[in-house]
Structure formats: C-alpha cells, structure tokens
PDB file of C-alpha atoms in Angstrom:
ATOM      1  CA  UNK A   1      23.711  16.564 -33.329  1.00 51.00           C
ATOM      2  CA  UNK A   2      25.285  19.787 -34.303  1.00 45.00           C
ATOM      3  CA  UNK A   3      28.374  20.934 -36.080  1.00 44.00           C
ATOM      4  CA  UNK A   4      30.284  21.023 -33.007  1.00 47.00           C
ATOM      5  CA  UNK A   5      29.641  17.300 -32.247  1.00 57.00           C
ATOM      6  CA  UNK A   6      32.405  15.165 -33.072  1.00 67.00           C
ATOM      7  CA  UNK A   7      30.398  11.923 -33.270  1.00 82.00           C
ATOM      8  CA  UNK A   8      28.162  10.591 -36.116  1.00 88.00           C
ATOM      9  CA  UNK A   9      25.651   8.147 -35.877  1.00 91.00           C
ATOM     10  CA  UNK A  10      24.870   5.115 -38.018  1.00 92.00           C
ATOM     11  CA  UNK A  11      22.233   5.862 -40.784  1.00 91.00           C
ATOM     12  CA  UNK A  12      21.026   2.163 -40.622  1.00 90.00           C
ATOM     13  CA  UNK A  13      17.276   2.346 -39.860  1.00 85.00           C
ATOM     14  CA  UNK A  14      17.401   0.119 -36.962  1.00 87.00           C
ATOM     15  CA  UNK A  15      20.897   0.980 -35.350  1.00 89.00           C
ATOM     16  CA  UNK A  16      21.406   4.633 -34.952  1.00 88.00           C
ATOM     17  CA  UNK A  17      24.698   3.856 -32.833  1.00 91.00           C
ATOM     18  CA  UNK A  18      27.459   6.078 -32.349  1.00 91.00           C
ATOM     19  CA  UNK A  19      30.252   5.550 -34.820  1.00 91.00           C
ATOM     20  CA  UNK A  20      33.784   4.674 -33.754  1.00 88.00           C
ATOM     21  CA  UNK A  21      36.734   2.907 -35.264  1.00 90.00           C
ATOM     22  CA  UNK A  22      35.892   2.151 -38.780  1.00 93.00           C
ATOM     23  CA  UNK A  23      32.733   3.510 -40.848  1.00 93.00           C
ATOM     24  CA  UNK A  24      31.470   3.007 -44.363  1.00 93.00           C
ATOM     25  CA  UNK A  25      30.807   6.228 -46.229  1.00 94.00           C
ATOM     26  CA  UNK A  26      28.527   6.145 -49.466  1.00 93.00           C
ATOM     27  CA  UNK A  27      28.455   8.556 -52.208  1.00 91.00           C
ATOM     28  CA  UNK A  28      24.998   9.447 -51.428  1.00 91.00           C
ATOM     29  CA  UNK A  29      26.267  10.967 -48.250  1.00 90.00           C
ATOM     30  CA  UNK A  30      25.391   8.219 -45.900  1.00 93.00           C
ATOM     31  CA  UNK A  31      27.442   6.453 -43.182  1.00 94.00           C
ATOM     32  CA  UNK A  32      27.173   3.263 -41.546  1.00 94.00           C
ATOM     33  CA  UNK A  33      28.832   1.334 -38.747  1.00 93.00           C
ATOM     34  CA  UNK A  34      31.433  -1.414 -39.541  1.00 91.00           C
ATOM     35  CA  UNK A  35      28.954  -4.058 -38.614  1.00 91.00           C
ATOM     36  CA  UNK A  36      25.953  -3.281 -40.854  1.00 90.00           C
ATOM     37  CA  UNK A  37      28.291  -1.772 -43.717  1.00 90.00           C
ATOM     38  CA  UNK A  38      30.291  -5.166 -44.043  1.00 88.00           C
ATOM     39  CA  UNK A  39      26.919  -7.084 -44.050  1.00 87.00           C
ATOM     40  CA  UNK A  40      25.078  -4.807 -46.610  1.00 87.00           C
ATOM     41  CA  UNK A  41      27.812  -3.757 -48.937  1.00 88.00           C
ATOM     42  CA  UNK A  42      29.121  -7.470 -49.182  1.00 84.00           C
ATOM     43  CA  UNK A  43      26.367  -8.189 -51.734  1.00 82.00           C
ATOM     44  CA  UNK A  44      26.055  -7.110 -55.370  1.00 81.00           C
ATOM     45  CA  UNK A  45      24.882  -4.890 -56.456  1.00 83.00           C
ATOM     46  CA  UNK A  46      25.339  -2.765 -53.393  1.00 87.00           C
ATOM     47  CA  UNK A  47      22.391  -0.569 -52.459  1.00 90.00           C
ATOM     48  CA  UNK A  48      22.265   2.103 -49.779  1.00 91.00           C
ATOM     49  CA  UNK A  49      20.098   0.958 -46.791  1.00 90.00           C
ATOM     50  CA  UNK A  50      19.203   4.585 -46.055  1.00 88.00           C
ATOM     51  CA  UNK A  51      17.965   5.815 -49.365  1.00 88.00           C
ATOM     52  CA  UNK A  52      18.004   2.486 -51.654  1.00 88.00           C
ATOM     53  CA  UNK A  53      20.420   4.252 -54.246  1.00 88.00           C
ATOM     54  CA  UNK A  54      22.508   2.137 -56.269  1.00 89.00           C
ATOM     55  CA  UNK A  55      26.198   2.127 -55.638  1.00 88.00           C
ATOM     56  CA  UNK A  56      27.923   0.557 -58.521  1.00 85.00           C
ATOM     57  CA  UNK A  57      30.891   2.968 -58.843  1.00 84.00           C
ATOM     58  CA  UNK A  58      34.329   1.984 -57.668  1.00 85.00           C
ATOM     59  CA  UNK A  59      34.582   4.810 -55.211  1.00 87.00           C
ATOM     60  CA  UNK A  60      30.863   4.884 -54.287  1.00 89.00           C
ATOM     61  CA  UNK A  61      31.592   3.011 -51.268  1.00 91.00           C
ATOM     62  CA  UNK A  62      34.661   3.745 -48.968  1.00 92.00           C
ATOM     63  CA  UNK A  63      35.521   2.032 -45.708  1.00 92.00           C
ATOM     64  CA  UNK A  64      37.274   4.775 -43.758  1.00 91.00           C
ATOM     65  CA  UNK A  65      39.245   5.400 -40.368  1.00 90.00           C
ATOM     66  CA  UNK A  66      37.402   7.702 -38.409  1.00 89.00           C
ATOM     67  CA  UNK A  67      40.383   8.517 -36.159  1.00 89.00           C
ATOM     68  CA  UNK A  68      43.407   8.520 -38.308  1.00 90.00           C
ATOM     69  CA  UNK A  69      46.952   8.515 -37.492  1.00 91.00           C
ATOM     70  CA  UNK A  70      49.114  11.622 -37.483  1.00 92.00           C
ATOM     71  CA  UNK A  71      51.233  10.102 -40.291  1.00 90.00           C
ATOM     72  CA  UNK A  72      48.132   9.813 -42.370  1.00 89.00           C
ATOM     73  CA  UNK A  73      46.828  13.198 -41.683  1.00 89.00           C
ATOM     74  CA  UNK A  74      50.499  14.684 -42.594  1.00 89.00           C
ATOM     75  CA  UNK A  75      50.438  12.637 -46.065  1.00 91.00           C
ATOM     76  CA  UNK A  76      46.848  12.476 -47.308  1.00 89.00           C
ATOM     77  CA  UNK A  77      46.709  15.906 -48.750  1.00 90.00           C
ATOM     78  CA  UNK A  78      50.332  16.395 -49.294  1.00 90.00           C
ATOM     79  CA  UNK A  79      51.438  17.597 -52.942  1.00 91.00           C
ATOM     80  CA  UNK A  80      47.728  18.869 -53.662  1.00 92.00           C
ATOM     81  CA  UNK A  81      47.251  22.307 -54.872  1.00 93.00           C
ATOM     82  CA  UNK A  82      45.228  24.490 -52.525  1.00 93.00           C
ATOM     83  CA  UNK A  83      42.108  24.696 -54.570  1.00 94.00           C
ATOM     84  CA  UNK A  84      42.067  20.820 -54.535  1.00 94.00           C
ATOM     85  CA  UNK A  85      42.634  20.945 -50.991  1.00 94.00           C
ATOM     86  CA  UNK A  86      39.748  23.498 -50.562  1.00 95.00           C
ATOM     87  CA  UNK A  87      37.547  21.317 -52.813  1.00 95.00           C
ATOM     88  CA  UNK A  88      38.166  18.285 -50.805  1.00 93.00           C
ATOM     89  CA  UNK A  89      37.538  20.129 -47.555  1.00 93.00           C
ATOM     90  CA  UNK A  90      34.403  21.651 -48.791  1.00 95.00           C
ATOM     91  CA  UNK A  91      32.934  18.456 -49.852  1.00 93.00           C
ATOM     92  CA  UNK A  92      33.815  16.797 -46.579  1.00 92.00           C
ATOM     93  CA  UNK A  93      32.046  19.651 -44.780  1.00 93.00           C
ATOM     94  CA  UNK A  94      29.132  19.353 -47.098  1.00 94.00           C
ATOM     95  CA  UNK A  95      28.952  15.593 -46.060  1.00 93.00           C
ATOM     96  CA  UNK A  96      29.279  16.738 -42.597  1.00 92.00           C
ATOM     97  CA  UNK A  97      26.452  19.272 -42.788  1.00 92.00           C
ATOM     98  CA  UNK A  98      24.137  17.042 -44.591  1.00 92.00           C
ATOM     99  CA  UNK A  99      24.558  14.478 -41.715  1.00 92.00           C
ATOM    100  CA  UNK A 100      23.610  17.174 -39.341  1.00 91.00           C
ATOM    101  CA  UNK A 101      20.493  18.180 -41.244  1.00 92.00           C
ATOM    102  CA  UNK A 102      19.561  14.463 -41.670  1.00 89.00           C
ATOM    103  CA  UNK A 103      19.859  13.958 -37.988  1.00 88.00           C
ATOM    104  CA  UNK A 104      17.859  17.093 -37.338  1.00 90.00           C
ATOM    105  CA  UNK A 105      14.815  16.008 -39.905  1.00 91.00           C
ATOM    106  CA  UNK A 106      14.990  12.537 -38.303  1.00 88.00           C
ATOM    107  CA  UNK A 107      14.622  13.972 -34.628  1.00 90.00           C
ATOM    108  CA  UNK A 108      11.957  16.247 -35.981  1.00 93.00           C
ATOM    109  CA  UNK A 109      10.075  13.128 -37.488  1.00 92.00           C
ATOM    110  CA  UNK A 110      10.506  11.181 -34.296  1.00 91.00           C
ATOM    111  CA  UNK A 111       9.079  14.074 -32.286  1.00 94.00           C
ATOM    112  CA  UNK A 112       6.086  14.287 -34.690  1.00 95.00           C
ATOM    113  CA  UNK A 113       5.389  10.838 -34.402  1.00 94.00           C
ATOM    114  CA  UNK A 114       5.632  11.030 -30.486  1.00 95.00           C
ATOM    115  CA  UNK A 115       3.358  13.929 -30.464  1.00 95.00           C
ATOM    116  CA  UNK A 116       0.754  11.837 -32.672  1.00 95.00           C
ATOM    117  CA  UNK A 117       1.114   9.047 -30.357  1.00 95.00           C
ATOM    118  CA  UNK A 118       0.700  11.298 -27.188  1.00 95.00           C
ATOM    119  CA  UNK A 119      -2.547  12.831 -28.795  1.00 95.00           C
ATOM    120  CA  UNK A 120      -3.974   9.278 -29.416  1.00 95.00           C
ATOM    121  CA  UNK A 121      -2.885   8.117 -26.004  1.00 95.00           C
ATOM    122  CA  UNK A 122      -4.454  11.151 -24.662  1.00 95.00           C
ATOM    123  CA  UNK A 123      -7.678  10.612 -26.651  1.00 94.00           C
ATOM    124  CA  UNK A 124      -7.893   7.080 -25.489  1.00 94.00           C
ATOM    125  CA  UNK A 125      -6.992   8.086 -21.869  1.00 94.00           C
ATOM    126  CA  UNK A 126     -10.030  10.749 -22.230  1.00 93.00           C
ATOM    127  CA  UNK A 127     -12.331   8.103 -23.641  1.00 93.00           C
ATOM    128  CA  UNK A 128     -11.538   5.854 -20.648  1.00 94.00           C
ATOM    129  CA  UNK A 129     -11.964   8.504 -18.175  1.00 94.00           C
ATOM    130  CA  UNK A 130     -15.332   9.309 -19.678  1.00 93.00           C
ATOM    131  CA  UNK A 131     -16.443   5.643 -19.651  1.00 93.00           C
ATOM    132  CA  UNK A 132     -15.096   5.299 -15.941  1.00 94.00           C
ATOM    133  CA  UNK A 133     -17.034   8.350 -14.947  1.00 94.00           C
ATOM    134  CA  UNK A 134     -20.200   7.045 -16.651  1.00 93.00           C
ATOM    135  CA  UNK A 135     -19.690   3.690 -14.723  1.00 94.00           C
ATOM    136  CA  UNK A 136     -18.867   5.667 -11.502  1.00 94.00           C
ATOM    137  CA  UNK A 137     -22.111   7.502 -11.948  1.00 93.00           C
ATOM    138  CA  UNK A 138     -24.109   4.405 -12.413  1.00 93.00           C
ATOM    139  CA  UNK A 139     -22.561   2.759  -9.540  1.00 94.00           C
ATOM    140  CA  UNK A 140     -23.461   5.738  -7.466  1.00 94.00           C
ATOM    141  CA  UNK A 141     -27.061   5.548  -8.665  1.00 93.00           C
ATOM    142  CA  UNK A 142     -27.197   1.817  -7.969  1.00 94.00           C
ATOM    143  CA  UNK A 143     -25.513   2.442  -4.503  1.00 95.00           C
ATOM    144  CA  UNK A 144     -28.408   5.168  -3.883  1.00 93.00           C
ATOM    145  CA  UNK A 145     -31.205   2.956  -4.847  1.00 94.00           C
ATOM    146  CA  UNK A 146     -29.698  -0.035  -2.942  1.00 95.00           C
ATOM    147  CA  UNK A 147     -29.614   2.295   0.074  1.00 95.00           C
ATOM    148  CA  UNK A 148     -33.298   3.160  -0.449  1.00 94.00           C
ATOM    149  CA  UNK A 149     -34.199  -0.436  -0.827  1.00 95.00           C
ATOM    150  CA  UNK A 150     -32.286  -1.268   2.499  1.00 95.00           C
ATOM    151  CA  UNK A 151     -34.001   1.406   4.261  1.00 94.00           C
ATOM    152  CA  UNK A 152     -37.311   0.029   3.126  1.00 94.00           C
ATOM    153  CA  UNK A 153     -36.431  -3.288   4.242  1.00 95.00           C
ATOM    154  CA  UNK A 154     -35.438  -1.962   7.646  1.00 94.00           C
ATOM    155  CA  UNK A 155     -38.612  -0.062   8.106  1.00 94.00           C
ATOM    156  CA  UNK A 156     -40.548  -3.384   7.050  1.00 95.00           C
ATOM    157  CA  UNK A 157     -38.497  -5.422   9.452  1.00 95.00           C
ATOM    158  CA  UNK A 158     -39.110  -2.931  12.302  1.00 94.00           C
ATOM    159  CA  UNK A 159     -42.943  -3.201  11.621  1.00 94.00           C
ATOM    160  CA  UNK A 160     -42.637  -6.936  11.525  1.00 95.00           C
ATOM    161  CA  UNK A 161     -40.684  -7.057  14.685  1.00 95.00           C
ATOM    162  CA  UNK A 162     -43.113  -4.936  16.318  1.00 94.00           C
ATOM    163  CA  UNK A 163     -46.118  -7.078  15.114  1.00 94.00           C
ATOM    164  CA  UNK A 164     -44.249 -10.099  16.389  1.00 95.00           C
ATOM    165  CA  UNK A 165     -43.637  -8.645  19.674  1.00 95.00           C
ATOM    166  CA  UNK A 166     -47.373  -7.721  20.039  1.00 95.00           C
ATOM    167  CA  UNK A 167     -48.385 -11.197  18.820  1.00 94.00           C
ATOM    168  CA  UNK A 168     -45.911 -12.668  21.489  1.00 95.00           C
ATOM    169  CA  UNK A 169     -47.619 -10.526  24.258  1.00 94.00           C
ATOM    170  CA  UNK A 170     -51.235 -11.716  23.127  1.00 94.00           C
ATOM    171  CA  UNK A 171     -49.730 -15.360  23.013  1.00 94.00           C
ATOM    172  CA  UNK A 172     -48.348 -14.982  26.729  1.00 94.00           C
ATOM    173  CA  UNK A 173     -51.884 -13.524  27.743  1.00 94.00           C
ATOM    174  CA  UNK A 174     -53.840 -16.403  25.917  1.00 94.00           C
ATOM    175  CA  UNK A 175     -51.350 -18.877  27.257  1.00 94.00           C
ATOM    176  CA  UNK A 176     -52.044 -17.671  30.635  1.00 93.00           C
ATOM    177  CA  UNK A 177     -55.613 -17.830  30.516  1.00 93.00           C
ATOM    178  CA  UNK A 178     -55.615 -21.230  28.821  1.00 93.00           C
ATOM    179  CA  UNK A 179     -53.505 -22.468  31.960  1.00 93.00           C
ATOM    180  CA  UNK A 180     -56.069 -20.917  34.441  1.00 92.00           C
ATOM    181  CA  UNK A 181     -59.060 -22.480  32.325  1.00 92.00           C
ATOM    182  CA  UNK A 182     -57.406 -25.797  32.206  1.00 90.00           C
ATOM    183  CA  UNK A 183     -56.688 -25.557  35.874  1.00 91.00           C
ATOM    184  CA  UNK A 184     -60.368 -24.700  36.701  1.00 89.00           C
ATOM    185  CA  UNK A 185     -61.604 -27.511  34.699  1.00 90.00           C
ATOM    186  CA  UNK A 186     -59.426 -30.039  36.406  1.00 88.00           C
ATOM    187  CA  UNK A 187     -60.961 -28.725  39.811  1.00 87.00           C
ATOM    188  CA  UNK A 188     -64.500 -28.916  38.367  1.00 85.00           C
ATOM    189  CA  UNK A 189     -63.800 -32.596  37.071  1.00 82.00           C
ATOM    190  CA  UNK A 190     -62.554 -33.788  40.434  1.00 83.00           C
ATOM    191  CA  UNK A 191     -65.425 -32.154  42.249  1.00 82.00           C
ATOM    192  CA  UNK A 192     -67.964 -33.644  40.017  1.00 80.00           C
ATOM    193  CA  UNK A 193     -66.472 -37.053  40.378  1.00 80.00           C
ATOM    194  CA  UNK A 194     -66.811 -36.921  44.319  1.00 79.00           C
ATOM    195  CA  UNK A 195     -70.341 -35.762  44.028  1.00 75.00           C
ATOM    196  CA  UNK A 196     -71.748 -38.454  41.595  1.00 67.00           C
ATOM    197  CA  UNK A 197     -75.142 -40.292  42.585  1.00 60.00           C
ATOM    198  CA  UNK A 198     -74.737 -43.066  45.342  1.00 52.00           C
ATOM    199  CA  UNK A 199     -71.466 -41.535  46.716  1.00 49.00           C
ATOM    200  CA  UNK A 200     -70.996 -42.504  50.400  1.00 49.00           C
ATOM    201  CA  UNK A 201     -69.915 -39.877  52.748  1.00 50.00           C
ATOM    202  CA  UNK A 202     -67.436 -41.196  55.277  1.00 46.00           C
ATOM    203  CA  UNK A 203     -68.033 -38.516  57.704  1.00 47.00           C
ATOM    204  CA  UNK A 204     -71.859 -39.137  58.197  1.00 47.00           C
ATOM    205  CA  UNK A 205     -72.225 -42.760  56.748  1.00 47.00           C
ATOM    206  CA  UNK A 206     -74.951 -41.544  54.670  1.00 46.00           C
ATOM    207  CA  UNK A 207     -75.184 -41.753  51.118  1.00 46.00           C
ATOM    208  CA  UNK A 208     -75.767 -38.520  49.283  1.00 48.00           C
ATOM    209  CA  UNK A 209     -77.095 -37.645  46.131  1.00 46.00           C
ATOM    210  CA  UNK A 210     -75.281 -35.258  44.026  1.00 45.00           C
ATOM    211  CA  UNK A 211     -76.967 -31.643  43.422  1.00 48.00           C
ATOM    212  CA  UNK A 212     -77.257 -31.015  39.713  1.00 47.00           C
ATOM    213  CA  UNK A 213     -74.960 -28.238  38.687  1.00 45.00           C
ATOM    214  CA  UNK A 214     -74.934 -25.959  35.772  1.00 48.00           C
ATOM    215  CA  UNK A 215     -72.228 -25.752  33.203  1.00 44.00           C
ATOM    216  CA  UNK A 216     -69.714 -22.975  33.489  1.00 45.00           C
ATOM    217  CA  UNK A 217     -70.679 -19.862  31.495  1.00 46.00           C
ATOM    218  CA  UNK A 218     -68.084 -17.938  29.284  1.00 43.00           C
ATOM    219  CA  UNK A 219     -67.985 -14.315  29.847  1.00 44.00           C
ATOM    220  CA  UNK A 220     -66.778 -11.694  27.052  1.00 46.00           C
ATOM    221  CA  UNK A 221     -63.141 -10.871  26.989  1.00 44.00           C
ATOM    222  CA  UNK A 222     -62.361  -7.315  27.759  1.00 46.00           C
ATOM    223  CA  UNK A 223     -59.821  -5.203  25.348  1.00 43.00           C
ATOM    224  CA  UNK A 224     -57.122  -5.423  28.223  1.00 46.00           C
ATOM    225  CA  UNK A 225     -56.956  -9.053  28.253  1.00 44.00           C
ATOM    226  CA  UNK A 226     -58.050  -9.283  31.867  1.00 44.00           C
ATOM    227  CA  UNK A 227     -61.445 -11.124  32.151  1.00 43.00           C
ATOM    228  CA  UNK A 228     -63.056 -14.071  33.797  1.00 44.00           C
ATOM    229  CA  UNK A 229     -64.113 -17.097  31.849  1.00 40.00           C
ATOM    230  CA  UNK A 230     -66.659 -18.888  34.242  1.00 41.00           C
ATOM    231  CA  UNK A 231     -69.606 -17.269  36.329  1.00 42.00           C
ATOM    232  CA  UNK A 232     -69.939 -18.001  39.976  1.00 41.00           C
ATOM    233  CA  UNK A 233     -70.797 -21.564  41.056  1.00 41.00           C
ATOM    234  CA  UNK A 234     -74.188 -22.418  42.935  1.00 42.00           C
ATOM    235  CA  UNK A 235     -73.928 -21.772  46.582  1.00 42.00           C
ATOM    236  CA  UNK A 236     -74.123 -25.234  47.567  1.00 44.00           C
ATOM    237  CA  UNK A 237     -71.206 -26.271  45.272  1.00 46.00           C
ATOM    238  CA  UNK A 238     -69.107 -23.337  46.058  1.00 43.00           C
ATOM    239  CA  UNK A 239     -66.563 -25.580  47.915  1.00 46.00           C
ATOM    240  CA  UNK A 240     -63.096 -25.991  46.253  1.00 45.00           C
ATOM    241  CA  UNK A 241     -61.263 -29.021  45.673  1.00 43.00           C
ATOM    242  CA  UNK A 242     -59.248 -28.648  48.632  1.00 44.00           C
ATOM    243  CA  UNK A 243     -62.148 -28.533  51.127  1.00 46.00           C
ATOM    244  CA  UNK A 244     -63.017 -32.025  50.251  1.00 44.00           C
ATOM    245  CA  UNK A 245     -61.709 -34.681  52.440  1.00 46.00           C
ATOM    246  CA  UNK A 246     -59.322 -36.941  50.483  1.00 46.00           C
ATOM    247  CA  UNK A 247     -59.497 -40.706  50.563  1.00 48.00           C
ATOM    248  CA  UNK A 248     -56.240 -40.875  52.330  1.00 46.00           C
ATOM    249  CA  UNK A 249     -57.434 -38.915  55.291  1.00 46.00           C
ATOM    250  CA  UNK A 250     -60.696 -40.883  55.397  1.00 48.00           C
ATOM    251  CA  UNK A 251     -58.798 -44.211  55.611  1.00 47.00           C
ATOM    252  CA  UNK A 252     -57.007 -42.864  58.712  1.00 47.00           C
ATOM    253  CA  UNK A 253     -60.288 -42.347  60.678  1.00 48.00           C
ATOM    254  CA  UNK A 254     -62.249 -45.454  62.126  1.00 48.00           C
ATOM    255  CA  UNK A 255     -65.238 -46.538  60.259  1.00 45.00           C
ATOM    256  CA  UNK A 256     -68.358 -45.797  62.027  1.00 46.00           C
ATOM    257  CA  UNK A 257     -71.191 -48.290  61.272  1.00 44.00           C
ATOM    258  CA  UNK A 258     -74.782 -46.901  61.929  1.00 43.00           C
ATOM    259  CA  UNK A 259     -76.985 -49.163  63.632  1.00 43.00           C
TER     260      UNK A 259
END
C-alpha cells in the first residue's frame, strides 16, 4: 500500500481485509474493520488487538465513516481557524503515513518469513535429493550385482544343459546297446532250449545230443560307443534262431517212423 492508495487494511492479525463502509480508529494509530472493532471494543477495558495498548479515554476509540457524504465534508471543519484545520489535516496525514509504514514493515516481515521458509524447504529438498541419490546409487549397484549373478546363473545353466545333453546321448547309446544285448540273449536262450539233451529231431527222427557251448564273452567298449559285446559263436552253433524249424512247421509235415 502506498500514499496514493485509497484503501486501508484491517490491522487485526488474522483479518487483513480491505476496509469499506465504517471502521474503528484508535488513538494508537490502528484501524479495524467494523466486525472485529465491534467485537473487540465492546469489552471493558478496551485493549488494542494490534499493539495491546489500553484505550481508556473517551476519544481513544472512534467509529468513523470512510466515505462521508458531501454535507459532512462541508460542515465538519467549518468555523475552525486555519491553523486548527492544518493541525487536524497533519494528524490525519500522519495516521495515514503510519498505516503505510506499518503495512510496508508487515510485508517485509512476511517476505523475510517466506524467505526463511523457502531456505528451509530448499535445505530439506536438498537433503531428500541427496538421500534419493544415495538410494539410487545403491539400487544401481544392486542391479549391477544382480546382473552379474544372473550372468553366472546363465553360464552355469548352459554348462548343465550341455552336460545333460551329453548324458542323454550316452543314455541313448547305452539304451541301444542294452536292447541289442537283450535281443541276442533271447536268441541264445531260444537256441539253447531247442538244443537240450534228448531233443528229437523231427526231420531225421533221430535223437540228438546238445553240443556244449561256451558262454558269450564281453569285449571292451571303445570311446566312440560302437563295440561288440559277444564273441563269435562256435561253428556248429552259428545258426540263428530263424534257421531252426519251428514246431508249427514240423506239425505240418507227416511223421516218419523209422523201422
């Protein structure tokens, strides 16, 4: 507010409203709105809400109209000597100047408080930013370490996968060798059952005795996995299972009795 401003502000600390209509003026050069003036000055003794000064005089508190009529302006100073008029005007101007100065001081006080609060907020914000930066740095370090751990796990997973594939290949080879061995054992078993002692040859009608056979011998396995598990059978036992006559075929031939 400056000297050219035509509006005063209520000096009540929590009001600060622009004055209009009627206002309460005190001898300590403070002014209040009609609402707060009526409430504060209705008690006795009256105390100024702005400076806590005692207002016990008859004219220490005046309720005045801020926009008087033209008739009031024409008659309020009529009949007074010029020096009295000038004295009244000087005091009125002094009141106005004090209000301007007081408002200026209040604005500077508010500005200083705002600057202090701003500095405090900047300090808090700086501390928060530093803590966030520390947290972010820590999280980045954790992410880097986790990436290293993940790469290590990937490498181990790749090694384990390769080992598993190699074991699967070995298993498939062993499974094939096992199936071949089982099939050969089945063939040898069938042949031995047909060549038991006292077995009757249906082709000649003569009982034949089984030739003793040697048990199959295992050979060492090469590194490539391709090896033979049995040695060659005897020359007289080299016939396979499919070269022997089956009982079904023999039943189809006529039985020849030797005389």
